[in-house]
mmCIF file of C-alpha atoms and ligand atoms in Angstrom:
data_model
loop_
_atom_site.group_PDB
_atom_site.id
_atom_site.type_symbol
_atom_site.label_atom_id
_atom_site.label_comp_id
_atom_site.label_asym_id
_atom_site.label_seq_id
_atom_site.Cartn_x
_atom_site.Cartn_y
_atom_site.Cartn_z
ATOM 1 C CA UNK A 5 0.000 0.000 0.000
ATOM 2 C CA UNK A 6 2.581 2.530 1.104
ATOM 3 C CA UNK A 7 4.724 1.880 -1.812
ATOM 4 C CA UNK A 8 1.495 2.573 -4.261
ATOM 5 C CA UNK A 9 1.254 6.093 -2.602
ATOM 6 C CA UNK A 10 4.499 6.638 -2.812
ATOM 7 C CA UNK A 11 5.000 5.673 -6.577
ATOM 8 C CA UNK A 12 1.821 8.148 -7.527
ATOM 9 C CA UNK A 13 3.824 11.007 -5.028
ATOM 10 C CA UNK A 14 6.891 9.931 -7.227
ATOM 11 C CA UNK A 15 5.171 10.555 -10.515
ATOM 12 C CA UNK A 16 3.520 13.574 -9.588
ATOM 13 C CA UNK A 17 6.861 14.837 -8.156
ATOM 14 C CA UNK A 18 8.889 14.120 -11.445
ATOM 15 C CA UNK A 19 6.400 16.139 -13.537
ATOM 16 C CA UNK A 20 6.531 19.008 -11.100
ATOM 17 C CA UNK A 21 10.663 19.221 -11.465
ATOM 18 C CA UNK A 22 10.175 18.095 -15.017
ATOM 19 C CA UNK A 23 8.106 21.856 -15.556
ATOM 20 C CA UNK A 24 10.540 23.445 -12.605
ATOM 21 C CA UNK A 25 13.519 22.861 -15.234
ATOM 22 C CA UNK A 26 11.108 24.428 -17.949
ATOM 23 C CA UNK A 27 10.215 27.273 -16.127
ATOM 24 C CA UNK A 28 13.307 28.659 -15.063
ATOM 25 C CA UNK A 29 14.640 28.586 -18.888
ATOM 26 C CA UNK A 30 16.113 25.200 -19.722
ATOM 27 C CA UNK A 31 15.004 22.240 -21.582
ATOM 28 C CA UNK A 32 13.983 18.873 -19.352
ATOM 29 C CA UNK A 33 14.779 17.002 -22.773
ATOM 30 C CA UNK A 34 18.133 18.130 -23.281
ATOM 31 C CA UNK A 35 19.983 14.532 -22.764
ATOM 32 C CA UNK A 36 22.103 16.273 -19.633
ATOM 33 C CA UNK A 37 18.710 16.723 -17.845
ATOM 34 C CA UNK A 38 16.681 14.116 -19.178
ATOM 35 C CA UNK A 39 17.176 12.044 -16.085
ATOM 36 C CA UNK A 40 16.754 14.822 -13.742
ATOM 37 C CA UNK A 41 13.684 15.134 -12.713
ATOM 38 C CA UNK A 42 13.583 11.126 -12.071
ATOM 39 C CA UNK A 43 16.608 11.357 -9.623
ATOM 40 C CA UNK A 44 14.892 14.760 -7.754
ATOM 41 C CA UNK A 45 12.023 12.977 -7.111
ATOM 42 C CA UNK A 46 13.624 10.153 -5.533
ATOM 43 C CA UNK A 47 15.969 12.230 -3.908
ATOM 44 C CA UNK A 48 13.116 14.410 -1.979
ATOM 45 C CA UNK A 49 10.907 11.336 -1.139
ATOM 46 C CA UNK A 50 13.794 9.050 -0.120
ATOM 47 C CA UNK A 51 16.009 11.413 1.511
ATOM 48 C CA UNK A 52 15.196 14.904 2.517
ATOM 49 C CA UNK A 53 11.489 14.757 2.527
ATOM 50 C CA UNK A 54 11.561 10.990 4.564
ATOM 51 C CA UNK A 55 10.904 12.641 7.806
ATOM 52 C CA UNK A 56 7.344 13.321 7.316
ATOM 53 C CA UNK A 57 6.626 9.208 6.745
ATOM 54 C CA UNK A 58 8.558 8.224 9.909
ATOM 55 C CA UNK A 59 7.774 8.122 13.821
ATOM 56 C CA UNK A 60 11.212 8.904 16.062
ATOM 57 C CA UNK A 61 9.664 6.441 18.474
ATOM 58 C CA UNK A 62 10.535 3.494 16.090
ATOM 59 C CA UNK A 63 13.993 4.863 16.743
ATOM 60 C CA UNK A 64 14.224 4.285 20.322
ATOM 61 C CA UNK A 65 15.655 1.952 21.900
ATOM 62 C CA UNK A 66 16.682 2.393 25.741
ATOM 63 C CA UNK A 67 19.019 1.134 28.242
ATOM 64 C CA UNK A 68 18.358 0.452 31.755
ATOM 65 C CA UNK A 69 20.826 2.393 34.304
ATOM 66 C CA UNK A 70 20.715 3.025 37.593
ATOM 67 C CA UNK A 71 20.152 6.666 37.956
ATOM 68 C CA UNK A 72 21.778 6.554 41.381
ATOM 69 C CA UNK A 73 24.901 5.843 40.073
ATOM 70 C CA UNK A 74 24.730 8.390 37.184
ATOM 71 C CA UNK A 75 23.492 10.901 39.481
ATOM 72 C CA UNK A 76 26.334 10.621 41.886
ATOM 73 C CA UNK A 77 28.882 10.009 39.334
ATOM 74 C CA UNK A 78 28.056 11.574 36.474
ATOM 75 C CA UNK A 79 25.324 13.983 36.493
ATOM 76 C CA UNK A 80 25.400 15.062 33.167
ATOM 77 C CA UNK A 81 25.812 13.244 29.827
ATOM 78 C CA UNK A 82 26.784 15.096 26.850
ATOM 79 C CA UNK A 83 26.212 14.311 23.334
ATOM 80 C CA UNK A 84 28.016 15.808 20.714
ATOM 81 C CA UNK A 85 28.174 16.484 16.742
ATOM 82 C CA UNK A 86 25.176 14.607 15.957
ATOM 83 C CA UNK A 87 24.839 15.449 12.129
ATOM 84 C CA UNK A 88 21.944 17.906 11.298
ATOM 85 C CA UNK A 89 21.084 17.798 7.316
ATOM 86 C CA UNK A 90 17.692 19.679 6.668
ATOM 87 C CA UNK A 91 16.029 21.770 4.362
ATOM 88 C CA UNK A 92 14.994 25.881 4.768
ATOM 89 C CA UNK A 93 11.538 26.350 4.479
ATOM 90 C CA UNK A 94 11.537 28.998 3.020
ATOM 91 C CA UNK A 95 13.729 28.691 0.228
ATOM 92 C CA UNK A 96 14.321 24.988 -0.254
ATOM 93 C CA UNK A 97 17.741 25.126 0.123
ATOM 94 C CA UNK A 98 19.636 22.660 2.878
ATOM 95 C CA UNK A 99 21.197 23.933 6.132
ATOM 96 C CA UNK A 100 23.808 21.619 7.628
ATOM 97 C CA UNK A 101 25.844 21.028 11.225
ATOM 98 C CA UNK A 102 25.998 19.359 14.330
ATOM 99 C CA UNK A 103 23.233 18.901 17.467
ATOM 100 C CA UNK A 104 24.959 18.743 20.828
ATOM 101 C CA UNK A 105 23.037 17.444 23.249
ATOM 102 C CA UNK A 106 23.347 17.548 27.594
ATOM 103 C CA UNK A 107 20.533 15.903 29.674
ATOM 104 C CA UNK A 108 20.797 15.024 33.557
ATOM 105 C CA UNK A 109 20.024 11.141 32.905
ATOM 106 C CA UNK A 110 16.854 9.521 34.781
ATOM 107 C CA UNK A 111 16.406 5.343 34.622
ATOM 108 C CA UNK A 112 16.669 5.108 31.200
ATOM 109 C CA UNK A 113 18.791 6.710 28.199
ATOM 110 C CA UNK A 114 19.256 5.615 24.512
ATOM 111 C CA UNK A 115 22.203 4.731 22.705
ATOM 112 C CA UNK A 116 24.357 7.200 20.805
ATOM 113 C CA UNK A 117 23.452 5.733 17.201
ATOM 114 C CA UNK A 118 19.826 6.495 18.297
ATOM 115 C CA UNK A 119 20.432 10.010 18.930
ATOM 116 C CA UNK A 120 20.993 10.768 14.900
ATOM 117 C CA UNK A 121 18.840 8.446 13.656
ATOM 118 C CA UNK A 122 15.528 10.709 15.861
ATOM 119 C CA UNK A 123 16.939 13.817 15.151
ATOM 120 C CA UNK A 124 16.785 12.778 11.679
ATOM 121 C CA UNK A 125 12.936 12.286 11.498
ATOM 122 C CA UNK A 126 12.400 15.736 12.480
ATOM 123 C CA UNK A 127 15.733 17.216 10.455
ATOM 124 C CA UNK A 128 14.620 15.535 7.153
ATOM 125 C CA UNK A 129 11.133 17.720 6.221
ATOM 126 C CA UNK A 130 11.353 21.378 5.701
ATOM 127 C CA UNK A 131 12.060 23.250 8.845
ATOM 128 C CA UNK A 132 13.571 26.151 10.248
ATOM 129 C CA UNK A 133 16.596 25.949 12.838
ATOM 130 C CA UNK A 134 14.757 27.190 15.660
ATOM 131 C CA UNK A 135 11.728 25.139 15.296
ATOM 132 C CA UNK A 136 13.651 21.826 14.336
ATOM 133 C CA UNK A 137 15.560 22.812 17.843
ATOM 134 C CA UNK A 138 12.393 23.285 20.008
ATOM 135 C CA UNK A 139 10.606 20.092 18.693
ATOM 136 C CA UNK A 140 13.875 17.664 19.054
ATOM 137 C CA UNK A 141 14.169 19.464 22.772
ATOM 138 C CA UNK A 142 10.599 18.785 23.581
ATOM 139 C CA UNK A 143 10.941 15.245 22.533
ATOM 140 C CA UNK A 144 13.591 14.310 23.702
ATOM 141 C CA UNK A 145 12.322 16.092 27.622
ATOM 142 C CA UNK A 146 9.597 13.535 27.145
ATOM 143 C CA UNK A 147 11.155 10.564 25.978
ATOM 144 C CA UNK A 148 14.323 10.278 27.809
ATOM 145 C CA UNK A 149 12.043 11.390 31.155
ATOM 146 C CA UNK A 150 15.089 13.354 31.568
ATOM 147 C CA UNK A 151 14.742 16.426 34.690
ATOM 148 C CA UNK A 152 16.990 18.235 32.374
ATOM 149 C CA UNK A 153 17.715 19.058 29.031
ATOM 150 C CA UNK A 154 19.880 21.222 26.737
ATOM 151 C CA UNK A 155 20.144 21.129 22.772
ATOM 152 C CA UNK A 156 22.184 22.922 20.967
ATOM 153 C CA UNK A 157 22.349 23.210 16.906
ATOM 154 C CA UNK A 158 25.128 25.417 14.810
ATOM 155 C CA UNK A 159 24.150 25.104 11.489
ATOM 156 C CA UNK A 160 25.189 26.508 8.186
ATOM 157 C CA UNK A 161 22.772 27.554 5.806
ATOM 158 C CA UNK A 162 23.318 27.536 2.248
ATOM 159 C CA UNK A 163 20.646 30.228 1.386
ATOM 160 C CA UNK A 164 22.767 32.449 2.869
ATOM 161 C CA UNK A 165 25.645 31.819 1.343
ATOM 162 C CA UNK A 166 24.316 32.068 -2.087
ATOM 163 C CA UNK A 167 21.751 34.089 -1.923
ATOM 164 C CA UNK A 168 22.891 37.571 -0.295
ATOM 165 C CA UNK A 169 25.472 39.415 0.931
ATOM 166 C CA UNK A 170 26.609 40.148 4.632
ATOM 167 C CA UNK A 171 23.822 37.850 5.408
ATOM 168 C CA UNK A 172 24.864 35.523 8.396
ATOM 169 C CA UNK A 173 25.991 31.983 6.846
ATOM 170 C CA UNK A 174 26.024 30.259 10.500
ATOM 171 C CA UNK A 175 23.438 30.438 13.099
ATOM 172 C CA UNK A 176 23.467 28.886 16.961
ATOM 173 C CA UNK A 177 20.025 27.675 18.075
ATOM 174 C CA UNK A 178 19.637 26.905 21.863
ATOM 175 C CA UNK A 179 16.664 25.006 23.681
ATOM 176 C CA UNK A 180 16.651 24.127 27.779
ATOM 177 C CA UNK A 181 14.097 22.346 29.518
ATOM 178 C CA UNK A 182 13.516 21.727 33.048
ATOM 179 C CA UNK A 183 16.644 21.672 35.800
ATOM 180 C CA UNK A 184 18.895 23.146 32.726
ATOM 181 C CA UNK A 185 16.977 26.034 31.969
ATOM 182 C CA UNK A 186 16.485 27.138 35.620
ATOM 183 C CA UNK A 187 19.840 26.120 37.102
ATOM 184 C CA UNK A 188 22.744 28.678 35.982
ATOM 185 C CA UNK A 189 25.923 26.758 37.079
ATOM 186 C CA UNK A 190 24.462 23.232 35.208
ATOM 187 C CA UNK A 191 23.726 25.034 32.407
ATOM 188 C CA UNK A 192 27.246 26.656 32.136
ATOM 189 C CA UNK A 193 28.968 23.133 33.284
ATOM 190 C CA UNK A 194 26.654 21.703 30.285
ATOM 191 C CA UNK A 195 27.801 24.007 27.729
ATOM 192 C CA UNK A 196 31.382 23.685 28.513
ATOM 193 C CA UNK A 197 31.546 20.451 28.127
ATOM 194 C CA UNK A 198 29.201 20.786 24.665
ATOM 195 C CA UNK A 199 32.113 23.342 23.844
ATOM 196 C CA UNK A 200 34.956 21.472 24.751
ATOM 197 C CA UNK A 201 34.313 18.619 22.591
ATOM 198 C CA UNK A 202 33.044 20.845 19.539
ATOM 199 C CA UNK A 203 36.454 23.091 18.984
ATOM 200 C CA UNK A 204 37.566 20.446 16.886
ATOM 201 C CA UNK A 205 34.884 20.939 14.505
ATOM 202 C CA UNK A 206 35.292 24.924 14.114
ATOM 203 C CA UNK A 207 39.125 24.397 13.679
ATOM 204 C CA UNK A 208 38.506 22.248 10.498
ATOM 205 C CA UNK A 209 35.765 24.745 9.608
ATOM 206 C CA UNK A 210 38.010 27.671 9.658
ATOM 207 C CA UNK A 211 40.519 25.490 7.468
ATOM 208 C CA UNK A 212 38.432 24.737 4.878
ATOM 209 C CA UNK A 213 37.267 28.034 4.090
HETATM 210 ZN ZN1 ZN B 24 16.568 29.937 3.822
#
């Protein structure tokens, strides 16, 4: 059944790019573009558009801890440079980076892997950084039960840097929940540790440009 829909979405999809190409001055038949529209299509509905078919709770999977432990330990646990590939809503071009994420652990918490593939269901429609940062922070608050939660995404977005001038090309997005949004000294702990781990990343950044 779902493969049905998706095949007619397909179709549809293809002639849409197929008049996109004609529109903005070039011929779909020339034999460079012929197969074009085809691989769009599948591109959209495969890749950057899979988000909207997909439930991040098929996603999770968690592990048992004793939170005494953690909490005494190891109060916070830090994830960092979870890739973020999404799409601008409102100009259909992708903005890219890294999620860092720092929650105060409760009785259960999910595997690293897991982390990218749930941001991924939300990353992969169109979106806006702030929103896609708000909805993975108030799912994750839920889900992982957690009393406290920080994400974090610094993205790059390609509109930008094609489009205009002076605009800014990188953007920080911040979201806190519960003990992490009221309780100063966590919050700082949890970003220091977020920006310890992430200089790496801006070092290579600042080498490839
Ligand atoms: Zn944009």
């Amino acid at each position: 059944m779902r493969s049905a829909e998706s095949s007619s979405k397909y179709e549809d999809l293809r002639k849409v790019v197929k008049d996109f190409i004609r529109l903005i001055g070039d011929d779909p038949e020339r034999p460079e573009l012929r197969e074009t529209p085809e691989r769009v299509a599948r591109m959209w509905l495969e890749e950057l558009a899979s988000g909207y078919d997909q439930d991040p709770d098929e996603h999770l999977k968690y592990f048992h801890v004793s939170s005494a432990d953690y909490i005494s330990a190891n109060r916070l646990i830090v994830v960092v440079n979870v890739p973020i590939r999404s799409m601008c809503e409102h100009h259909l071009l992708p903005f890219y980076g890294y999620a860092h994420i720092a929650y105060i652990p409760g009785d259960e918490v999910i595997g690293l892997s897991k982390f990218a593939r749930v941001l991924n269901v939300f990353a992969r429609r169109l979106q806006l950084q702030e929103r896609l940062t708000e909805e993975i922070a108030d799912y994750l608050y839920k889900k992982l039960k957690t009393r406290g939660l920080l994400v974090m995404i610094e993205a790059t977005h390609t509109c930008a840097l094609i489009r205009g001038v002076g605009e800014p090309l990188s953007m920080i997005t911040l979201s806190t929940r519960g003990e992490l949004s009221v309780d100063e000294k966590l919050r700082t702990e949890a970003m220091e540790l977020i920006n310890n781990s992430r200089a790496s990343i801006h070092k290579e950044d600042t080498i490839r440009e």
